[in-house]
Short mmCIF file of C-alpha atoms and ligand atoms in Angstrom, two decimals:
data_model
loop_
_atom_site.label_atom_id
_atom_site.label_comp_id
_atom_site.label_asym_id
_atom_site.label_seq_id
_atom_site.Cartn_x
_atom_site.Cartn_y
_atom_site.Cartn_z
CA MET A 1 -32.14 10.19 -3.31
CA ALA A 2 -33.18 10.44 0.34
CA ASP A 3 -29.49 10.36 1.32
CA ILE A 4 -28.55 13.35 -0.86
CA ARG A 5 -28.21 16.49 1.28
CA ASN A 6 -25.20 18.42 -0.02
CA ILE A 7 -24.86 19.13 -3.73
CA VAL A 8 -22.06 20.72 -5.78
CA ILE A 9 -22.98 21.75 -9.35
CA LEU A 10 -20.24 22.63 -11.86
CA THR A 11 -21.42 24.62 -14.89
CA GLY A 12 -19.66 25.57 -18.11
CA ALA A 13 -20.32 27.45 -21.33
CA GLY A 14 -22.91 24.90 -22.45
CA VAL A 15 -25.40 26.12 -19.83
CA SER A 16 -25.38 29.59 -21.45
CA ALA A 17 -25.24 28.41 -25.08
CA GLU A 18 -29.03 28.55 -25.51
CA SER A 19 -28.99 32.15 -24.26
CA GLY A 20 -26.91 32.97 -27.33
CA ILE A 21 -23.47 33.10 -25.67
CA ASP A 22 -20.77 31.31 -27.67
CA THR A 23 -19.09 28.31 -26.12
CA PHE A 24 -15.32 27.93 -26.52
CA ARG A 25 -14.62 24.60 -28.22
CA ASP A 26 -17.82 23.74 -30.13
CA ALA A 27 -18.04 24.28 -33.88
CA GLY A 28 -17.97 28.04 -34.47
CA GLY A 29 -16.88 28.53 -30.85
CA LEU A 30 -14.71 31.38 -29.53
CA TRP A 31 -11.43 29.49 -29.75
CA GLU A 32 -12.03 28.94 -33.48
CA LYS A 33 -12.25 32.70 -34.00
CA HIS A 34 -9.55 33.83 -31.55
CA ARG A 35 -6.17 32.38 -30.55
CA VAL A 36 -6.22 31.49 -26.86
CA GLU A 37 -2.58 32.63 -26.58
CA ASP A 38 -3.54 36.09 -27.86
CA VAL A 39 -6.64 36.86 -25.78
CA ALA A 40 -6.62 34.58 -22.71
CA THR A 41 -3.07 34.67 -21.31
CA PRO A 42 -1.10 37.27 -19.30
CA GLU A 43 1.55 37.10 -22.01
CA GLY A 44 -1.02 37.94 -24.71
CA PHE A 45 -2.20 40.91 -22.63
CA ALA A 46 1.37 42.19 -22.23
CA ARG A 47 2.00 41.74 -25.97
CA ASN A 48 -1.18 43.44 -27.21
CA PRO A 49 -3.38 44.97 -24.48
CA ASP A 50 -5.67 46.71 -26.99
CA MET A 51 -6.57 43.41 -28.64
CA VAL A 52 -7.31 41.76 -25.29
CA LEU A 53 -9.26 44.70 -23.82
CA GLY A 54 -11.22 44.96 -27.10
CA PHE A 55 -12.06 41.24 -26.99
CA TYR A 56 -13.44 41.42 -23.45
CA ASP A 57 -15.19 44.75 -24.09
CA MET A 58 -17.04 43.03 -26.94
CA ARG A 59 -18.00 40.06 -24.77
CA ARG A 60 -18.94 42.23 -21.76
CA ALA A 61 -21.30 44.29 -23.94
CA ALA A 62 -22.75 41.14 -25.57
CA ILE A 63 -23.66 39.29 -22.35
CA GLN A 64 -25.64 42.29 -21.12
CA THR A 65 -28.00 41.78 -24.09
CA LYS A 66 -28.62 38.10 -23.24
CA GLN A 67 -31.22 36.54 -20.95
CA PRO A 68 -31.07 33.55 -18.59
CA ASN A 69 -32.60 30.36 -20.07
CA ALA A 70 -34.67 27.52 -18.59
CA ALA A 71 -31.52 25.80 -17.27
CA HIS A 72 -30.44 28.89 -15.31
CA GLU A 73 -34.00 29.34 -14.04
CA ALA A 74 -34.29 25.71 -12.90
CA LEU A 75 -30.98 25.93 -10.99
CA ALA A 76 -32.12 29.19 -9.35
CA ARG A 77 -35.31 27.42 -8.24
CA LEU A 78 -33.30 24.52 -6.80
CA ASP A 79 -31.07 27.04 -5.00
CA GLU A 80 -34.14 28.72 -3.51
CA LEU A 81 -35.87 25.52 -2.37
CA TRP A 82 -32.97 23.20 -1.48
CA GLY A 83 -32.62 22.89 2.31
CA GLY A 84 -29.25 21.17 2.23
CA GLU A 85 -25.90 22.61 1.17
CA LEU A 86 -25.72 23.66 -2.46
CA LEU A 87 -22.97 25.41 -4.39
CA ILE A 88 -23.07 26.34 -8.08
CA VAL A 89 -19.41 26.51 -9.13
CA THR A 90 -19.43 28.17 -12.52
CA GLN A 91 -16.58 28.45 -14.99
CA ASN A 92 -18.67 31.06 -16.81
CA VAL A 93 -17.91 34.78 -16.58
CA ASP A 94 -21.48 35.84 -17.45
CA ASP A 95 -24.02 36.74 -14.76
CA LEU A 96 -26.93 34.64 -16.02
CA HIS A 97 -27.06 32.38 -12.94
CA GLU A 98 -27.48 35.42 -10.71
CA ARG A 99 -29.90 37.15 -13.10
CA ALA A 100 -32.06 34.00 -12.94
CA GLY A 101 -32.09 34.41 -9.15
CA ALA A 102 -29.41 31.96 -7.99
CA ARG A 103 -27.51 33.10 -4.90
CA ARG A 104 -25.18 30.24 -3.94
CA VAL A 105 -22.89 30.86 -6.95
CA LEU A 106 -19.07 30.89 -7.09
CA HIS A 107 -17.28 32.22 -10.20
CA MET A 108 -14.05 30.26 -10.29
CA HIS A 109 -12.85 31.96 -13.53
CA GLY A 110 -13.93 35.48 -12.57
CA THR A 111 -16.65 37.66 -14.06
CA HIS A 112 -17.08 40.01 -17.00
CA LEU A 113 -18.89 42.53 -14.82
CA ASN A 114 -15.89 43.44 -12.69
CA ALA A 115 -12.74 45.34 -13.54
CA TRP A 116 -9.58 44.43 -11.65
CA CYS A 117 -7.00 47.11 -10.87
CA THR A 118 -3.47 45.75 -11.22
CA ALA A 119 -2.17 48.73 -9.20
CA CYS A 120 -4.31 48.56 -6.03
CA ASP A 121 -5.74 45.03 -6.54
CA VAL A 122 -9.34 46.25 -6.03
CA ARG A 123 -12.12 44.66 -8.10
CA SER A 124 -14.87 47.14 -9.05
CA PRO A 125 -18.28 46.45 -10.64
CA TRP A 126 -17.91 47.33 -14.33
CA THR A 127 -20.28 47.26 -17.33
CA GLY A 128 -18.55 49.58 -19.84
CA PRO A 129 -15.38 49.31 -21.97
CA LEU A 130 -11.82 49.19 -20.65
CA ILE A 131 -9.98 49.86 -23.90
CA ASP A 132 -9.88 53.65 -23.24
CA ARG A 133 -7.97 52.91 -19.99
CA PRO A 134 -10.48 54.52 -17.60
CA PRO A 135 -9.21 55.30 -14.07
CA CYS A 136 -9.67 52.78 -11.27
CA PRO A 137 -12.65 53.87 -9.08
CA ALA A 138 -10.58 53.01 -5.97
CA CYS A 139 -7.11 54.46 -6.67
CA GLY A 140 -7.49 56.48 -9.87
CA THR A 141 -4.68 54.62 -11.68
CA ASN A 142 -5.24 53.61 -15.33
CA ALA A 143 -4.33 49.97 -14.72
CA LEU A 144 -7.63 48.12 -15.04
CA ARG A 145 -7.86 44.66 -16.63
CA PRO A 146 -10.77 42.20 -17.07
CA ASP A 147 -11.45 40.20 -13.88
CA VAL A 148 -11.19 36.96 -15.82
CA VAL A 149 -8.81 34.10 -14.92
CA TRP A 150 -6.50 33.55 -17.88
CA PHE A 151 -4.60 30.38 -18.76
CA GLY A 152 -1.60 30.09 -16.44
CA GLU A 153 -3.41 31.97 -13.65
CA MET A 154 -4.91 30.41 -10.49
CA PRO A 155 -8.73 30.04 -10.42
CA TYR A 156 -10.56 31.67 -7.52
CA GLU A 157 -11.63 30.13 -4.21
CA MET A 158 -10.19 26.68 -4.88
CA GLU A 159 -10.08 25.78 -1.16
CA ARG A 160 -13.79 26.60 -0.77
CA ILE A 161 -14.60 24.45 -3.83
CA TYR A 162 -12.62 21.45 -2.56
CA ALA A 163 -14.17 21.81 0.91
CA SER A 164 -17.66 21.72 -0.67
CA ILE A 165 -16.77 18.63 -2.73
CA ARG A 166 -15.48 16.91 0.44
CA ARG A 167 -18.89 17.53 2.12
CA ALA A 168 -20.95 16.66 -1.00
CA ASP A 169 -23.26 13.69 -1.51
CA LEU A 170 -23.82 14.55 -5.18
CA PHE A 171 -21.63 16.24 -7.81
CA VAL A 172 -23.38 17.37 -11.00
CA SER A 173 -21.57 18.70 -14.09
CA ILE A 174 -23.56 20.73 -16.66
CA GLY A 175 -22.46 22.03 -20.08
CA THR A 176 -18.71 21.62 -19.85
CA SER A 177 -16.28 19.74 -22.11
CA GLY A 178 -13.96 18.61 -19.34
CA ALA A 179 -11.04 20.06 -21.30
CA VAL A 180 -9.73 22.55 -18.72
CA TYR A 181 -8.18 21.81 -15.34
CA PRO A 182 -8.57 22.15 -12.40
CA ALA A 183 -12.36 22.13 -13.06
CA ALA A 184 -12.11 19.02 -15.26
CA GLY A 185 -10.58 17.13 -12.30
CA PHE A 186 -13.41 17.80 -9.83
CA VAL A 187 -15.40 14.74 -10.92
CA ARG A 188 -12.47 12.44 -10.23
CA ASP A 189 -11.90 14.06 -6.82
CA ALA A 190 -15.58 13.61 -6.04
CA ARG A 191 -15.61 10.02 -7.23
CA GLU A 192 -12.59 9.11 -5.14
CA LEU A 193 -14.39 10.57 -2.11
CA GLY A 194 -17.38 8.27 -2.78
CA VAL A 195 -19.60 11.12 -3.98
CA ARG A 196 -22.33 10.27 -6.51
CA THR A 197 -21.64 11.94 -9.87
CA LEU A 198 -23.98 12.97 -12.71
CA GLU A 199 -23.22 14.62 -16.07
CA LEU A 200 -25.79 16.67 -18.04
CA ASN A 201 -24.28 17.68 -21.40
CA LEU A 202 -25.11 17.97 -25.09
CA GLU A 203 -22.59 15.19 -25.76
CA ARG A 204 -20.29 13.04 -23.65
CA SER A 205 -17.45 15.18 -22.24
CA GLN A 206 -13.77 14.23 -22.06
CA GLY A 207 -14.29 13.10 -18.44
CA SER A 208 -17.55 11.25 -19.06
CA HIS A 209 -16.14 7.91 -17.89
CA TRP A 210 -15.80 9.29 -14.36
CA PHE A 211 -19.56 9.83 -13.97
CA HIS A 212 -21.95 7.25 -12.46
CA GLU A 213 -24.55 8.58 -14.89
CA SER A 214 -24.31 10.73 -18.05
CA ARG A 215 -27.36 12.19 -19.78
CA GLN A 216 -27.07 13.85 -23.20
CA GLY A 217 -29.24 16.67 -24.50
CA PRO A 218 -29.70 20.46 -24.38
CA ALA A 219 -29.35 22.01 -20.91
CA THR A 220 -32.76 23.70 -21.20
CA GLN A 221 -34.33 20.22 -21.32
CA LEU A 222 -32.03 18.14 -19.08
CA VAL A 223 -31.66 20.60 -16.21
CA PRO A 224 -35.35 21.37 -15.46
CA THR A 225 -36.07 17.59 -15.56
CA TRP A 226 -33.21 16.81 -13.16
CA VAL A 227 -34.19 19.67 -10.82
CA GLU A 228 -37.78 18.43 -10.71
CA GLU A 229 -36.58 14.90 -9.91
CA THR A 230 -34.32 16.25 -7.18
CA LEU A 231 -36.97 18.43 -5.55
CA THR A 232 -39.50 15.58 -5.63
CA GLY A 233 -36.95 13.11 -4.25
CA LEU A 234 -37.06 10.95 -7.38
CA GLY A 235 -33.51 11.82 -8.60
CA GLY A 236 -30.75 9.23 -9.21
N1 APR B 1 -26.67 22.18 -23.55
C1 APR B 1 -25.80 21.39 -22.85
N2 APR B 1 -24.47 21.31 -23.16
C2 APR B 1 -24.03 22.04 -24.21
C3 APR B 1 -24.89 22.86 -24.99
C4 APR B 1 -26.27 22.91 -24.61
N3 APR B 1 -27.15 23.66 -25.28
N4 APR B 1 -24.15 23.45 -25.99
C5 APR B 1 -22.89 22.99 -25.84
N5 APR B 1 -22.82 22.14 -24.78
C6 APR B 1 -21.64 21.44 -24.26
C7 APR B 1 -20.68 20.99 -25.34
O1 APR B 1 -21.00 19.69 -25.78
C8 APR B 1 -19.34 21.03 -24.61
O2 APR B 1 -19.07 19.79 -23.97
O3 APR B 1 -20.93 22.38 -23.48
C9 APR B 1 -19.53 22.11 -23.53
C10 APR B 1 -18.82 23.43 -23.81
O4 APR B 1 -17.44 23.19 -23.74
P1 APR B 1 -16.37 24.37 -23.89
O5 APR B 1 -16.71 25.19 -25.04
O6 APR B 1 -15.03 23.72 -23.83
O7 APR B 1 -16.62 25.27 -22.59
P2 APR B 1 -16.18 25.00 -21.07
O8 APR B 1 -16.11 23.55 -20.77
O9 APR B 1 -17.04 25.82 -20.21
O10 APR B 1 -14.67 25.61 -21.07
C11 APR B 1 -13.95 25.58 -19.87
O11 APR B 1 -12.18 26.83 -20.87
O12 APR B 1 -11.73 28.40 -22.40
C12 APR B 1 -11.75 28.16 -21.07
O13 APR B 1 -12.00 29.61 -19.20
C13 APR B 1 -12.68 29.08 -20.30
O14 APR B 1 -14.29 28.54 -18.57
C14 APR B 1 -13.78 28.13 -19.82
C15 APR B 1 -13.07 26.79 -19.76
#
């Protein structure tokens, strides 16, 4: 552990599951209730904008009623106390990492709490609905969409993520199924760079074989234990 200085942590829907936010591919998950093609693609938005705006309005309102859990809180504590480099790369569009106090957070799939104007390209903080086509705070045009990366669109800040993985000593993946690229490929990139890799997940993910170590269990149990190990220098 003494040689671990720079850490990259990838989180997915599983880290927010115990806060009452649905995951995507688990039993009863979002993609069982909604067709990805309809609500998470630019083509779906063009076909039926009301359905898409309604879907994200519902989710945006829901996450504002949820609270960070012990996994978010443990990662925020690590962020506060860790003297080396640390980056929490989240695929999640909720703000629970930040509400728990984490600062070194990068939202690679966007965030529910922004609206993105397709006319002037400005992203504005947003908590209310978009379905009534409110005007953009920057240019006044009624061309706002959710600031969420849809399938077929490029995730955000990929160069910054790869640069952090190149400098990392440890790559940790928490609460993600490893079903969606490019995030699902980070562990292989890290491994090929000689970075130590650890998975914390309810069950083995699709990329589990790429990890040096894989621990199974709920994030609210696994993450505080791993953070304690890491802060006390006992981690693997
Ligand atoms: N603790 C730890 N892991 C959990 C928990 C929990 N309480 N509950 C579920 N998990 C794990 C599941 O076992 C699963 O491997 O979290 C993972 C959730 O997987 P997905 O639902 O596929 O979510 P995610 O991997 O974040 O999806 C990636 O896909 O739909 C797109 O853009 C969306 O960011 C999302 C991306």
